[in-house]
Coordinates of C-alpha atoms in Angstrom, one line a residue:
X1 CA 9.4 27.7 -58.9
X2 CA 11.6 26.0 -56.3
X3 CA 14.9 28.0 -56.6
X4 CA 14.2 29.7 -53.2
X5 CA 14.5 26.3 -51.5
X6 CA 18.2 26.3 -52.3
X7 CA 18.9 29.8 -50.8
X8 CA 18.9 29.0 -47.1
X9 CA 21.4 27.6 -44.7
X10 CA 20.3 24.1 -45.7
X11 CA 19.5 23.3 -49.3
X12 CA 15.9 21.9 -48.9
X13 CA 15.6 21.4 -52.7
X14 CA 17.6 18.1 -52.2
X15 CA 14.6 16.8 -50.1
X16 CA 12.1 18.0 -52.7
X17 CA 14.0 16.3 -55.6
X18 CA 14.2 13.1 -53.6
X19 CA 10.4 13.2 -53.1
X20 CA 9.9 13.9 -56.9
X21 CA 12.2 11.0 -57.8
X22 CA 10.1 8.5 -55.7
X23 CA 6.9 9.9 -57.3
X24 CA 8.3 9.4 -60.8
X25 CA 9.4 5.8 -60.0
X26 CA 5.8 4.9 -59.1
X27 CA 4.3 6.6 -62.1
X28 CA 6.8 4.9 -64.4
X29 CA 5.3 1.5 -63.3
X30 CA 2.1 2.5 -65.0
X31 CA 3.2 2.2 -68.7
X32 CA 1.2 4.3 -71.2
X33 CA -1.1 7.3 -70.9
X34 CA -2.2 8.3 -67.4
X35 CA -4.9 10.2 -65.5
X36 CA -4.6 11.0 -61.8
X37 CA -7.6 11.2 -59.6
X38 CA -6.8 13.3 -56.5
X39 CA -8.0 13.2 -53.0
X40 CA -8.5 17.0 -52.9
X41 CA -6.6 17.4 -49.6
X42 CA -3.4 16.1 -51.2
X43 CA -3.3 18.5 -54.2
X44 CA -1.8 21.3 -52.1
X45 CA 1.0 19.3 -50.6
X46 CA 1.8 17.6 -53.9
X47 CA 1.9 21.0 -55.6
X48 CA 4.8 21.9 -53.4
X49 CA 6.7 18.7 -54.6
X50 CA 5.9 18.6 -58.3
X51 CA 5.2 21.1 -61.0
X52 CA 2.2 19.7 -62.8
X53 CA 3.1 21.2 -66.2
X54 CA 6.6 19.7 -66.1
X55 CA 5.4 16.3 -64.8
X56 CA 2.7 16.1 -67.5
X57 CA 5.4 16.3 -70.2
X58 CA 7.8 13.9 -68.5
X59 CA 5.4 11.2 -67.4
X60 CA 2.7 11.1 -70.1
X61 CA 0.0 12.6 -67.8
X62 CA -3.1 13.4 -69.8
X63 CA -5.7 14.4 -67.2
X64 CA -6.1 15.3 -63.5
X65 CA -9.4 15.0 -61.7
X66 CA -10.7 15.6 -58.2
X67 CA -12.0 12.4 -56.4
X68 CA -15.8 12.6 -56.4
X69 CA -18.6 10.0 -56.2
X70 CA -20.4 8.6 -59.2
X71 CA -18.8 8.1 -62.7
X72 CA -15.3 9.2 -63.5
X73 CA -14.9 12.0 -66.0
X74 CA -14.2 11.0 -69.6
X75 CA -10.5 10.4 -70.3
X76 CA -8.9 8.5 -73.2
X77 CA -6.1 7.0 -71.1
X78 CA -4.8 3.5 -70.3
X79 CA -4.1 4.1 -66.6
X80 CA -6.3 5.6 -63.9
X81 CA -4.2 6.4 -60.7
X82 CA -5.9 7.2 -57.4
X83 CA -3.9 9.4 -55.0
X84 CA -5.6 9.1 -51.6
X85 CA -5.2 9.3 -47.8
X86 CA -6.1 6.1 -46.0
X87 CA -9.7 7.0 -45.1
X88 CA -12.6 4.5 -45.3
X89 CA -15.0 7.0 -46.8
X90 CA -12.6 7.7 -49.7
X91 CA -12.6 3.9 -50.4
X92 CA -16.3 4.0 -50.9
X93 CA -16.0 6.8 -53.5
X94 CA -13.2 4.9 -55.3
X95 CA -15.3 1.8 -55.4
X96 CA -18.1 3.9 -57.1
X97 CA -15.7 5.2 -59.7
X98 CA -14.3 1.7 -60.5
X99 CA -17.7 0.0 -60.7
X100 CA -19.1 2.8 -63.0
X101 CA -16.0 2.5 -65.3
X102 CA -16.4 -1.3 -65.4
X103 CA -20.0 -0.9 -66.6
X104 CA -18.7 1.2 -69.5
X105 CA -16.4 -1.7 -70.5
X106 CA -13.5 0.7 -71.0
X107 CA -10.2 -1.2 -71.0
X108 CA -8.3 0.7 -68.2
X109 CA -5.8 -0.3 -65.6
X110 CA -6.5 1.0 -62.1
X111 CA -3.8 1.8 -59.6
X112 CA -4.0 3.3 -56.0
X113 CA -1.3 5.2 -54.1
X114 CA -1.9 5.6 -50.4
X115 CA -0.3 8.8 -48.8
X116 CA 1.6 8.5 -46.5
X117 CA 1.0 4.8 -45.7
X118 CA -1.0 1.8 -46.9
X119 CA -3.9 0.7 -44.8
X120 CA -5.1 -2.9 -44.4
X121 CA -8.5 -1.6 -43.3
X122 CA -8.9 0.4 -46.5
X123 CA -7.8 -2.6 -48.7
X124 CA -10.4 -4.7 -46.8
X125 CA -13.1 -2.1 -47.5
X126 CA -12.2 -2.2 -51.2
X127 CA -12.4 -6.0 -51.1
X128 CA -15.9 -5.8 -49.4
X129 CA -17.0 -3.5 -52.2
X130 CA -15.8 -6.1 -54.8
X131 CA -13.2 -3.9 -56.5
X132 CA -9.8 -4.8 -54.9
X133 CA -9.0 -7.2 -57.7
X134 CA -9.4 -4.3 -60.2
X135 CA -6.2 -2.7 -59.1
X136 CA -2.9 -3.6 -60.9
X137 CA -0.8 -1.7 -58.4
X138 CA -1.4 -0.9 -54.7
X139 CA 1.4 1.1 -53.2
X140 CA 2.3 3.8 -50.7
X141 CA 4.0 7.1 -51.1
X142 CA 5.8 8.2 -48.0
X143 CA 5.3 12.0 -48.1
X144 CA 6.5 12.9 -44.6
X145 CA 8.3 16.2 -44.7
X146 CA 7.3 18.8 -47.3
X147 CA 9.6 21.7 -48.0
X148 CA 7.5 24.9 -47.7
X149 CA 10.2 27.4 -47.8
X150 CA 14.0 27.8 -47.5
X151 CA 13.9 27.2 -43.8
X152 CA 10.5 25.5 -43.2
X153 CA 9.3 21.9 -43.5
X154 CA 5.8 20.6 -42.6
X155 CA 4.2 17.1 -42.6
X156 CA 0.7 18.8 -42.9
X157 CA -0.7 16.1 -40.8
X158 CA -4.1 17.6 -40.1
X159 CA -5.0 15.5 -37.1
X160 CA -1.6 15.2 -35.4
X161 CA -2.3 17.2 -32.2
X162 CA -5.7 15.5 -31.8
X163 CA -4.2 12.0 -32.4
X164 CA -1.3 12.5 -29.9
X165 CA -3.0 14.4 -27.1
X166 CA -6.6 13.4 -27.3
X167 CA -6.7 9.9 -28.8
X168 CA -3.3 8.6 -27.6
X169 CA -2.6 7.5 -31.2
X170 CA 1.1 7.6 -32.0
X171 CA 0.8 7.1 -35.8
X172 CA 1.9 10.7 -36.5
X173 CA 4.9 10.3 -34.2
X174 CA 6.0 7.2 -36.2
X175 CA 5.7 9.3 -39.4
X176 CA 7.7 12.0 -37.8
X177 CA 10.5 9.6 -36.8
X178 CA 10.5 8.1 -40.4
X179 CA 10.6 11.7 -41.8
X180 CA 13.6 12.5 -39.6
X181 CA 15.4 9.3 -40.7
X182 CA 14.8 10.3 -44.4
X183 CA 16.3 13.7 -43.5
X184 CA 19.3 12.2 -42.0
X185 CA 19.8 9.9 -45.0
X186 CA 20.0 13.1 -47.2
X187 CA 21.8 15.5 -44.8
X188 CA 23.8 13.3 -42.5
X189 CA 23.3 12.0 -38.9
X190 CA 22.3 14.7 -36.4
X191 CA 24.9 14.4 -33.6
X192 CA 22.8 15.8 -30.7
X193 CA 19.1 15.4 -30.0
X194 CA 17.4 17.5 -27.3
X195 CA 13.7 17.2 -26.4
X196 CA 11.0 18.3 -24.0
X197 CA 7.7 16.3 -23.6
X198 CA 6.3 12.8 -23.8
X199 CA 5.8 12.8 -27.6
X200 CA 9.4 14.2 -28.1
X201 CA 10.7 11.3 -26.0
X202 CA 8.7 8.8 -28.1
X203 CA 10.0 10.2 -31.4
X204 CA 13.6 10.2 -30.1
X205 CA 13.3 6.6 -29.0
X206 CA 11.9 5.5 -32.4
X207 CA 14.7 7.3 -34.2
X208 CA 17.4 5.7 -32.1
X209 CA 15.7 2.3 -32.6
X210 CA 15.5 2.8 -36.4
X211 CA 19.1 3.8 -36.5
X212 CA 20.2 0.6 -34.7
X213 CA 18.0 -1.5 -37.1
X214 CA 19.7 0.1 -40.1
X215 CA 23.2 0.1 -38.7
X216 CA 25.7 -0.5 -41.5
X217 CA 23.6 1.0 -44.2
X218 CA 24.2 4.6 -43.2
X219 CA 25.2 7.1 -45.9
X220 CA 28.6 8.7 -45.4
X221 CA 27.5 12.3 -45.4
X222 CA 29.0 15.1 -43.5
X223 CA 26.3 16.3 -41.0
X224 CA 24.5 19.5 -42.1
X225 CA 22.6 19.8 -38.8
X226 CA 24.5 20.2 -35.5
X227 CA 21.5 19.4 -33.3
X228 CA 17.8 18.5 -33.3
X229 CA 15.3 20.0 -30.8
X230 CA 12.0 18.2 -30.4
X231 CA 9.2 20.2 -28.7
X232 CA 5.8 18.9 -27.7
X233 CA 3.0 21.4 -28.5
X234 CA 1.5 20.8 -25.0
X235 CA 4.5 22.3 -23.2
X236 CA 3.3 25.6 -24.6
X237 CA -0.5 25.7 -25.0
X238 CA -0.6 29.4 -24.6
X239 CA 1.2 30.6 -27.8
X240 CA -1.2 29.3 -30.5
X241 CA -4.2 30.7 -28.6
X242 CA -2.8 34.3 -28.7
X243 CA -3.5 36.4 -31.8
X244 CA -0.4 36.6 -34.0
X245 CA 0.8 40.1 -34.7
X246 CA 3.3 39.5 -37.5
X247 CA 2.3 40.3 -41.1
X248 CA 2.3 36.7 -42.1
X249 CA 0.6 35.6 -38.9
X250 CA -2.1 38.2 -39.4
X251 CA -2.8 37.1 -43.0
X252 CA -3.1 33.5 -41.6
X253 CA -5.4 34.6 -38.8
X254 CA -7.8 36.5 -41.0
X255 CA -7.8 34.5 -44.3
X256 CA -5.9 31.3 -43.6
X257 CA -2.7 30.3 -45.5
X258 CA -3.0 26.8 -47.0
X259 CA 0.0 25.1 -48.6
X260 CA 1.7 28.4 -49.1
X261 CA -1.3 30.1 -50.8
X262 CA -3.9 32.5 -49.6
X263 CA -7.2 33.3 -51.2
X264 CA -8.3 36.9 -51.0
X265 CA -11.4 38.9 -51.9
X266 CA -10.8 40.3 -55.4
X267 CA -12.3 43.8 -55.1
X268 CA -9.1 45.5 -53.9
X269 CA -7.0 43.9 -56.6
X270 CA -9.4 45.0 -59.4
X271 CA -8.5 48.6 -58.5
X272 CA -4.9 47.8 -59.7
X273 CA -6.2 47.5 -63.3
X274 CA -5.3 50.1 -65.9
X275 CA -7.8 52.8 -66.4
X276 CA -8.5 51.6 -69.9
X277 CA -9.8 48.3 -68.4
X278 CA -12.0 50.0 -65.8
X279 CA -15.2 49.3 -67.8
X280 CA -14.6 45.6 -67.8
X281 CA -16.5 43.3 -65.3
X282 CA -15.0 43.1 -61.9
X283 CA -13.5 39.7 -61.0
X284 CA -15.7 37.5 -58.7
X285 CA -13.3 34.7 -58.1
X286 CA -11.0 35.0 -55.1
X287 CA -7.5 36.2 -55.9
X288 CA -5.0 33.3 -55.1
X289 CA -1.6 34.5 -54.1
X290 CA 1.5 32.4 -53.3
X291 CA 3.4 33.5 -50.2
X292 CA 7.0 32.5 -49.8
X293 CA 10.6 33.8 -49.8
X294 CA 10.8 33.7 -53.6
X295 CA 9.0 37.0 -53.5
X296 CA 11.6 39.5 -52.4
X297 CA 9.2 42.0 -50.7
X298 CA 7.3 39.3 -48.9
X299 CA 10.5 37.8 -47.6
X300 CA 11.4 41.2 -46.2
X301 CA 8.1 42.0 -44.5
X302 CA 6.5 38.7 -43.5
X303 CA 8.1 38.4 -40.1
X304 CA 7.7 42.1 -39.1
X305 CA 5.2 43.1 -36.5
X306 CA 2.3 44.6 -38.4
X307 CA 3.1 48.0 -37.0
X308 CA 6.5 47.9 -38.6
X309 CA 5.3 46.9 -42.1
X310 CA 4.2 50.4 -43.0
X311 CA 7.7 51.9 -42.9
X312 CA 9.1 49.0 -45.0
X313 CA 6.4 49.4 -47.7
X314 CA 6.9 53.2 -47.7
X315 CA 10.7 52.7 -48.1
X316 CA 10.1 50.2 -50.9
X317 CA 7.7 52.5 -52.7
X318 CA 10.4 55.3 -52.7
X319 CA 13.1 52.9 -54.0
X320 CA 10.9 51.6 -56.8
X321 CA 9.8 55.2 -57.7
X322 CA 13.5 56.3 -57.9
X323 CA 14.4 53.3 -60.0
X324 CA 11.7 54.2 -62.6
X325 CA 12.9 57.8 -62.6
X326 CA 16.3 56.7 -63.7
X327 CA 15.0 56.3 -67.2
X328 CA 15.2 60.1 -67.6
X329 CA 19.0 59.9 -66.8
X330 CA 19.6 57.2 -69.4
X331 CA 21.3 59.1 -72.3
X332 CA 23.5 56.6 -74.1
X333 CA 22.5 53.4 -75.9
X334 CA 24.3 51.4 -73.3
X335 CA 22.5 53.1 -70.4
X336 CA 19.1 52.7 -72.1
X337 CA 19.8 49.0 -72.7
X338 CA 20.8 48.5 -69.1
X339 CA 17.5 50.2 -67.9
X340 CA 15.4 48.0 -70.3
X341 CA 17.1 44.9 -68.9
X342 CA 16.1 45.9 -65.4
X343 CA 12.5 46.7 -66.3
X344 CA 11.0 43.2 -65.8
X345 CA 12.4 43.1 -62.2
X346 CA 11.2 46.6 -61.5
X347 CA 7.7 45.9 -62.8
X348 CA 7.5 42.7 -60.7
X349 CA 8.6 44.7 -57.6
X350 CA 5.9 47.4 -58.3
X351 CA 3.2 44.7 -58.7
X352 CA 4.4 43.0 -55.5
X353 CA 4.1 46.4 -53.6
X354 CA 0.6 46.9 -55.0
X355 CA -0.5 43.5 -53.9
X356 CA 0.8 43.8 -50.3
X357 CA -0.7 47.3 -50.0
X358 CA -4.0 45.8 -51.1
X359 CA -3.7 43.1 -48.5
X360 CA -3.1 45.7 -45.7
X361 CA -6.3 47.6 -46.9
X362 CA -8.3 44.4 -47.0
X363 CA -7.4 43.5 -43.4
X364 CA -8.3 47.0 -42.3
X365 CA -11.7 46.7 -44.0
X366 CA -12.4 43.3 -42.5
X367 CA -11.5 44.2 -39.0
X368 CA -13.4 47.5 -39.0
X369 CA -16.6 45.9 -40.5
X370 CA -16.3 43.0 -38.0
X371 CA -16.5 40.4 -40.8
X372 CA -13.3 38.6 -39.7
X373 CA -13.5 34.9 -38.6
X374 CA -11.6 35.6 -35.3
X375 CA -11.6 39.1 -33.9
X376 CA -7.8 39.4 -33.9
X377 CA -6.9 42.5 -32.0
X378 CA -4.5 44.6 -34.0
X379 CA -3.8 48.2 -34.7
X380 CA -4.4 48.1 -38.5
X381 CA -2.7 50.6 -40.7
X382 CA -3.1 51.4 -44.3
X383 CA -0.8 52.8 -47.0
X384 CA -2.0 56.2 -48.2
X385 CA 0.2 58.1 -50.6
X386 CA 3.2 56.0 -49.4
X387 CA 2.6 56.5 -45.7
X388 CA 0.8 54.4 -43.1
X389 CA -2.0 56.0 -41.1
X390 CA -3.0 54.2 -37.8
X391 CA -6.7 53.5 -37.5
X392 CA -8.5 52.1 -34.5
X393 CA -10.7 49.4 -36.1
X394 CA -13.3 48.9 -33.5
X395 CA -13.8 49.0 -29.7
X396 CA -14.2 45.2 -29.6
X397 CA -11.0 44.9 -31.4
X398 CA -9.0 46.6 -28.7
X399 CA -11.0 45.0 -25.9
X400 CA -10.0 41.6 -27.3
X401 CA -6.3 42.6 -27.2
X402 CA -6.6 44.1 -23.7
X403 CA -8.1 40.8 -22.4
X404 CA -5.4 38.7 -24.1
X405 CA -2.7 40.8 -22.6
X406 CA -4.3 40.8 -19.2
X407 CA -4.4 37.0 -19.2
X408 CA -0.7 36.8 -20.4
X409 CA 0.4 39.1 -17.6
X410 CA -1.7 37.3 -15.0
X411 CA -4.3 39.9 -14.3
X412 CA -7.7 38.6 -13.1
X413 CA -7.3 35.1 -14.4
X414 CA -9.1 33.5 -11.4
X415 CA -12.5 35.1 -12.0
X416 CA -15.2 35.2 -14.6
X417 CA -14.1 37.8 -17.3
X418 CA -16.7 40.4 -18.1
X419 CA -15.6 40.8 -21.7
X420 CA -16.0 37.0 -22.3
X421 CA -19.5 37.2 -20.7
X422 CA -20.5 39.9 -23.1
X423 CA -19.1 38.1 -26.1
X424 CA -21.1 35.0 -25.2
X425 CA -24.3 37.1 -24.6
X426 CA -23.7 38.6 -28.1
X427 CA -23.2 35.2 -29.6
X428 CA -19.8 36.0 -31.0
X429 CA -18.2 33.1 -32.9
X430 CA -17.7 30.1 -30.7
X431 CA -14.1 29.6 -31.7
X432 CA -13.3 33.1 -30.5
X433 CA -14.9 32.3 -27.1
X434 CA -13.1 29.0 -26.8
X435 CA -9.7 30.6 -27.6
X436 CA -10.2 33.2 -24.8
X437 CA -11.5 30.9 -22.1
X438 CA -8.7 28.4 -22.9
X439 CA -6.2 31.2 -22.7
X440 CA -7.5 32.2 -19.3
X441 CA -7.4 28.5 -18.1
X442 CA -3.8 28.0 -19.3
X443 CA -2.6 31.2 -17.7
X444 CA -4.2 30.2 -14.4
X445 CA -3.2 26.5 -14.4
X446 CA -6.9 25.7 -14.8
X447 CA -10.0 27.6 -13.8
X448 CA -11.6 27.6 -10.3
X449 CA -14.4 25.0 -10.3
X450 CA -17.0 27.8 -10.0
X451 CA -15.6 29.7 -12.9
X452 CA -15.1 26.6 -15.0
X453 CA -18.8 25.5 -14.4
X454 CA -20.1 28.9 -15.2
X455 CA -18.3 29.2 -18.6
X456 CA -19.3 25.6 -19.5
X457 CA -22.9 26.3 -18.7
X458 CA -23.0 29.6 -20.5
X459 CA -21.4 28.1 -23.7
X460 CA -23.7 25.1 -23.8
X461 CA -26.9 27.1 -23.2
X462 CA -25.9 29.7 -25.8
X463 CA -24.3 27.6 -28.5
X464 CA -26.0 24.3 -28.0
X465 CA -25.4 21.1 -26.1
X466 CA -23.9 19.4 -29.1
X467 CA -20.7 21.2 -28.1
X468 CA -20.3 19.2 -24.9
X469 CA -18.0 16.8 -26.6
X470 CA -15.8 19.7 -27.8
X471 CA -15.6 21.0 -24.3
X472 CA -14.6 17.6 -23.0
X473 CA -11.9 17.4 -25.7
X474 CA -10.5 20.8 -24.6
X475 CA -10.5 19.5 -21.0
X476 CA -8.7 16.3 -21.9
X477 CA -5.9 18.1 -23.8
X478 CA -5.4 20.5 -20.9
X479 CA -6.7 23.6 -22.7
X480 CA -9.8 24.3 -20.7
X481 CA -9.9 22.5 -17.4
X482 CA -10.8 22.9 -13.7
X483 CA -8.0 23.6 -11.2
X484 CA -6.7 20.5 -9.5
X485 CA -4.1 22.3 -7.5
X486 CA -4.0 25.7 -5.8
X487 CA -0.4 26.2 -7.1
X488 CA -0.2 28.2 -10.4
X489 CA 3.3 27.8 -11.9
X490 CA 2.6 30.2 -14.8
X491 CA 3.8 33.4 -13.0
X492 CA 7.1 31.7 -12.1
X493 CA 7.6 30.4 -15.6
X494 CA 6.7 33.9 -17.0
X495 CA 9.1 35.6 -14.7
X496 CA 12.0 33.2 -15.1
X497 CA 11.8 32.9 -18.9
X498 CA 10.9 36.6 -19.3
X499 CA 7.8 35.8 -21.3
X500 CA 6.4 39.3 -21.0
X501 CA 8.5 42.2 -22.0
X502 CA 7.2 45.7 -21.3
X503 CA 7.6 48.3 -24.1
X504 CA 8.5 45.7 -26.8
X505 CA 10.0 47.5 -29.7
X506 CA 7.8 46.6 -32.7
X507 CA 9.6 48.7 -35.3
X508 CA 13.2 47.7 -34.6
X509 CA 12.9 44.7 -32.4
X510 CA 15.6 43.5 -30.0
X511 CA 13.7 40.5 -28.6
X512 CA 11.4 37.8 -29.8
X513 CA 8.5 39.3 -27.8
X514 CA 7.8 41.7 -30.8
X515 CA 5.9 38.9 -32.6
X516 CA 3.1 39.2 -30.0
X517 CA 3.7 42.9 -29.1
X518 CA 5.1 42.0 -25.6
X519 CA 4.6 38.2 -25.2
X520 CA 7.7 36.0 -26.0
X521 CA 6.5 32.5 -27.1
X522 CA 7.5 30.0 -24.4
X523 CA 8.5 27.4 -27.0
X524 CA 10.9 29.8 -28.7
X525 CA 12.3 31.0 -25.4
X526 CA 13.2 27.4 -24.6
X527 CA 15.0 27.1 -28.0
X528 CA 16.8 30.4 -27.2
X529 CA 17.9 29.3 -23.7
X530 CA 19.1 25.9 -25.0
X531 CA 21.5 27.6 -27.5
X532 CA 22.8 29.9 -24.7
X533 CA 23.4 29.4 -21.8
X534 CA 21.8 25.9 -21.9
X535 CA 18.9 24.2 -20.2
X536 CA 20.7 23.5 -16.9
X537 CA 20.2 27.2 -16.1
X538 CA 16.4 26.7 -16.1
X539 CA 16.2 23.1 -14.7
X540 CA 13.4 24.1 -12.2
X541 CA 11.2 25.7 -14.8
X542 CA 11.6 22.6 -17.1
X543 CA 10.3 20.4 -14.3
X544 CA 7.1 22.6 -14.1
X545 CA 6.4 21.9 -17.8
X546 CA 4.7 18.6 -18.7
X547 CA 6.9 15.6 -19.8
X548 CA 10.5 14.8 -19.5
X549 CA 13.4 16.8 -20.9
X550 CA 16.4 14.9 -22.3
X551 CA 19.5 14.9 -24.4
X552 CA 20.8 12.1 -26.7
X553 CA 24.0 11.8 -28.7
X554 CA 24.2 9.9 -32.0
X555 CA 27.6 8.4 -32.8
X556 CA 29.0 9.7 -36.1
X557 CA 31.0 7.4 -38.5
X558 CA 34.7 8.0 -38.4
X559 CA 35.9 11.0 -40.4
X560 CA 32.5 12.7 -40.4
X561 CA 33.0 14.9 -37.4
X562 CA 32.3 18.5 -38.4
X563 CA 35.2 21.0 -38.0
X564 CA 33.6 24.3 -37.3
X565 CA 35.3 27.4 -38.6
X566 CA 35.8 30.3 -36.2
X567 CA 32.7 32.4 -36.1
X568 CA 30.6 29.8 -37.9
X569 CA 27.1 29.4 -36.7
X570 CA 25.6 26.2 -35.5
X571 CA 22.6 24.8 -37.4
X572 CA 19.6 23.5 -35.3
X573 CA 16.5 21.8 -36.6
X574 CA 13.5 22.6 -34.3
X575 CA 10.7 20.2 -34.7
X576 CA 7.3 21.1 -33.2
X577 CA 5.1 18.0 -32.5
X578 CA 1.5 19.1 -32.7
X579 CA 1.8 22.3 -34.8
X580 CA 3.6 25.6 -35.0
X581 CA 2.3 29.2 -35.7
X582 CA 3.8 31.7 -38.2
X583 CA 4.6 34.0 -35.3
X584 CA 6.8 31.3 -33.7
X585 CA 8.5 30.8 -37.0
X586 CA 9.1 34.6 -37.2
X587 CA 10.6 34.5 -33.7
X588 CA 13.0 31.7 -34.7
X589 CA 14.0 33.6 -37.9
X590 CA 14.7 36.6 -35.7
X591 CA 17.0 34.5 -33.5
X592 CA 18.8 33.2 -36.7
X593 CA 19.5 36.7 -37.8
X594 CA 20.9 38.0 -34.5
X595 CA 24.5 39.0 -35.0
X596 CA 25.7 37.4 -31.8
X597 CA 23.1 34.5 -31.8
X598 CA 25.5 31.8 -32.9
X599 CA 22.7 29.5 -34.1
X600 CA 20.7 29.3 -37.3
X601 CA 17.3 27.5 -37.2
X602 CA 15.5 25.3 -39.6
X603 CA 11.9 24.8 -38.6
X604 CA 9.9 21.5 -39.0
X605 CA 6.4 20.7 -37.8
X606 CA 3.5 18.2 -38.0
X607 CA 1.2 21.0 -39.1
X608 CA 1.2 24.8 -39.6
X609 CA -1.5 26.1 -37.3
X610 CA -3.2 29.2 -35.9
X611 CA -5.6 29.4 -33.0
X612 CA -8.7 28.9 -35.1
X613 CA -7.5 25.9 -37.0
X614 CA -6.1 24.4 -33.8
X615 CA -9.3 24.7 -31.9
X616 CA -11.3 23.4 -34.9
X617 CA -9.1 20.3 -35.0
X618 CA -10.4 19.5 -31.5
X619 CA -14.0 20.1 -32.2
X620 CA -15.9 16.8 -32.3
X621 CA -16.4 15.7 -35.9
X622 CA -16.9 11.9 -35.9
X623 CA -17.2 11.7 -39.7
X624 CA -13.6 12.9 -40.1
X625 CA -11.8 10.0 -38.5
X626 CA -8.6 8.9 -40.2
X627 CA -7.3 5.4 -40.2

């Protein structure tokens, strides 16, 4: 399950094994049979750390339940262990569970594990409910950085951007610093730290302070990382608002990828059944698919622009077809035996090809029928007899793309946009509207007061005045705001950093701009320039972006200075504070694979996001406050 974590430049399986060891140590404290009651949000992240079938055998786990109000399900076990985030509403549910179990007079030991930190307020709530004394163990499990893939780590902190930029809460920054200290304990001290933004500065300061506090207890490990780049999400508010145009980004835009899995409508996959099974009932449950580099085909196509996926799938189909035809050439016993030994891998490859062909078809169906959550503007193609045929999904589809590209190139950003007006009049999904008006605002360094007031009035009158708090949140974070200065720095930034590339090559890219079919993510351009020729060449642009930029050096213990071989690439950890998109990840992977790049990147983030999930996190939901 986790072998792919070992294949990259950095063996991230070491981090996963360390997290599993800590989990086992806590569970070992609970002697006897066990049942775990999960906060549902945690099941996905923990699934990336532990294999449930294996842990059940090793740790005497009998049952697993989802945390719900009322009575606990029946389980003949000695220990009930609650795995929860520190949220007050969850404490009320736990109290219900414990009280109902006490009434049954069943002799059980209760334990609670807070993830990622204990909360005194939560313990006080349990005390008020009269159940705190029922717990034998109350502990915390520090799950900071979770390995998602061979080059990707995420904290999956759902409210990180909101906390940092809206509520001025630095809790997630502290967790980030702790996670980076854990990383350094396993992979060695990172000699150079670069950063841009206020949050980046805070994290670097906390790391340096923690390092001083633990001086003398450092592990003697040769550094794996050459440098760390900390980037605030608010230095590049534009990129997450734009529709991602990579294969993986498109899947996330339309269906949403959660903890490395996507749930898809089952109809297309039913067609893959053998004809003898055609009479059976069609599946009604969503098809759940895991998406990571363990699947050879997915690793090959996930970072391609969607218009380049067709050629890759067509080529793969021919290779698989030719491999199966080889059976006719197998004459001797040895040749037949060799073919049979390759059969499982060939069948898996054929199944993988069928799945990704179905996903391409699903996306085409959704976009053309206008059922998609966010009207992502793509040219969707579908595999027919091994070839991709372009299909214009809908007029609105291309209008959306045109408007996005106009904003990114600075066209008519200072006036009310007719397409946005029409979308509001047609009551298109509010998140689609908010993404577009926020993009216009960001590209214009704020909207003229008249334009800002018009959009605000139209949105509130059409979608309801309950969204006033959401609009205020967007204004406070700098996404949708009135202009406070006549100077718009975005054209200068776009020109200096070459954020828009005409005629971007989508099939055989030579620049990171292929991930948005012309737009190069500002965040990734900063990482690219840092590697070569360095930030001194763009000093004026850096001053135009919010927050300080800085460089820190961490002293390495004697004898641990890395001697780089000639031609050996540097390894940089890029940490996005506030979230990163799959398109940005694809752009960094592209830079890693460049022959003359000289740098390989490992990506870390507080949360994997897309424009929809990002805007949703800023919509006002008072019931979802986390302690």
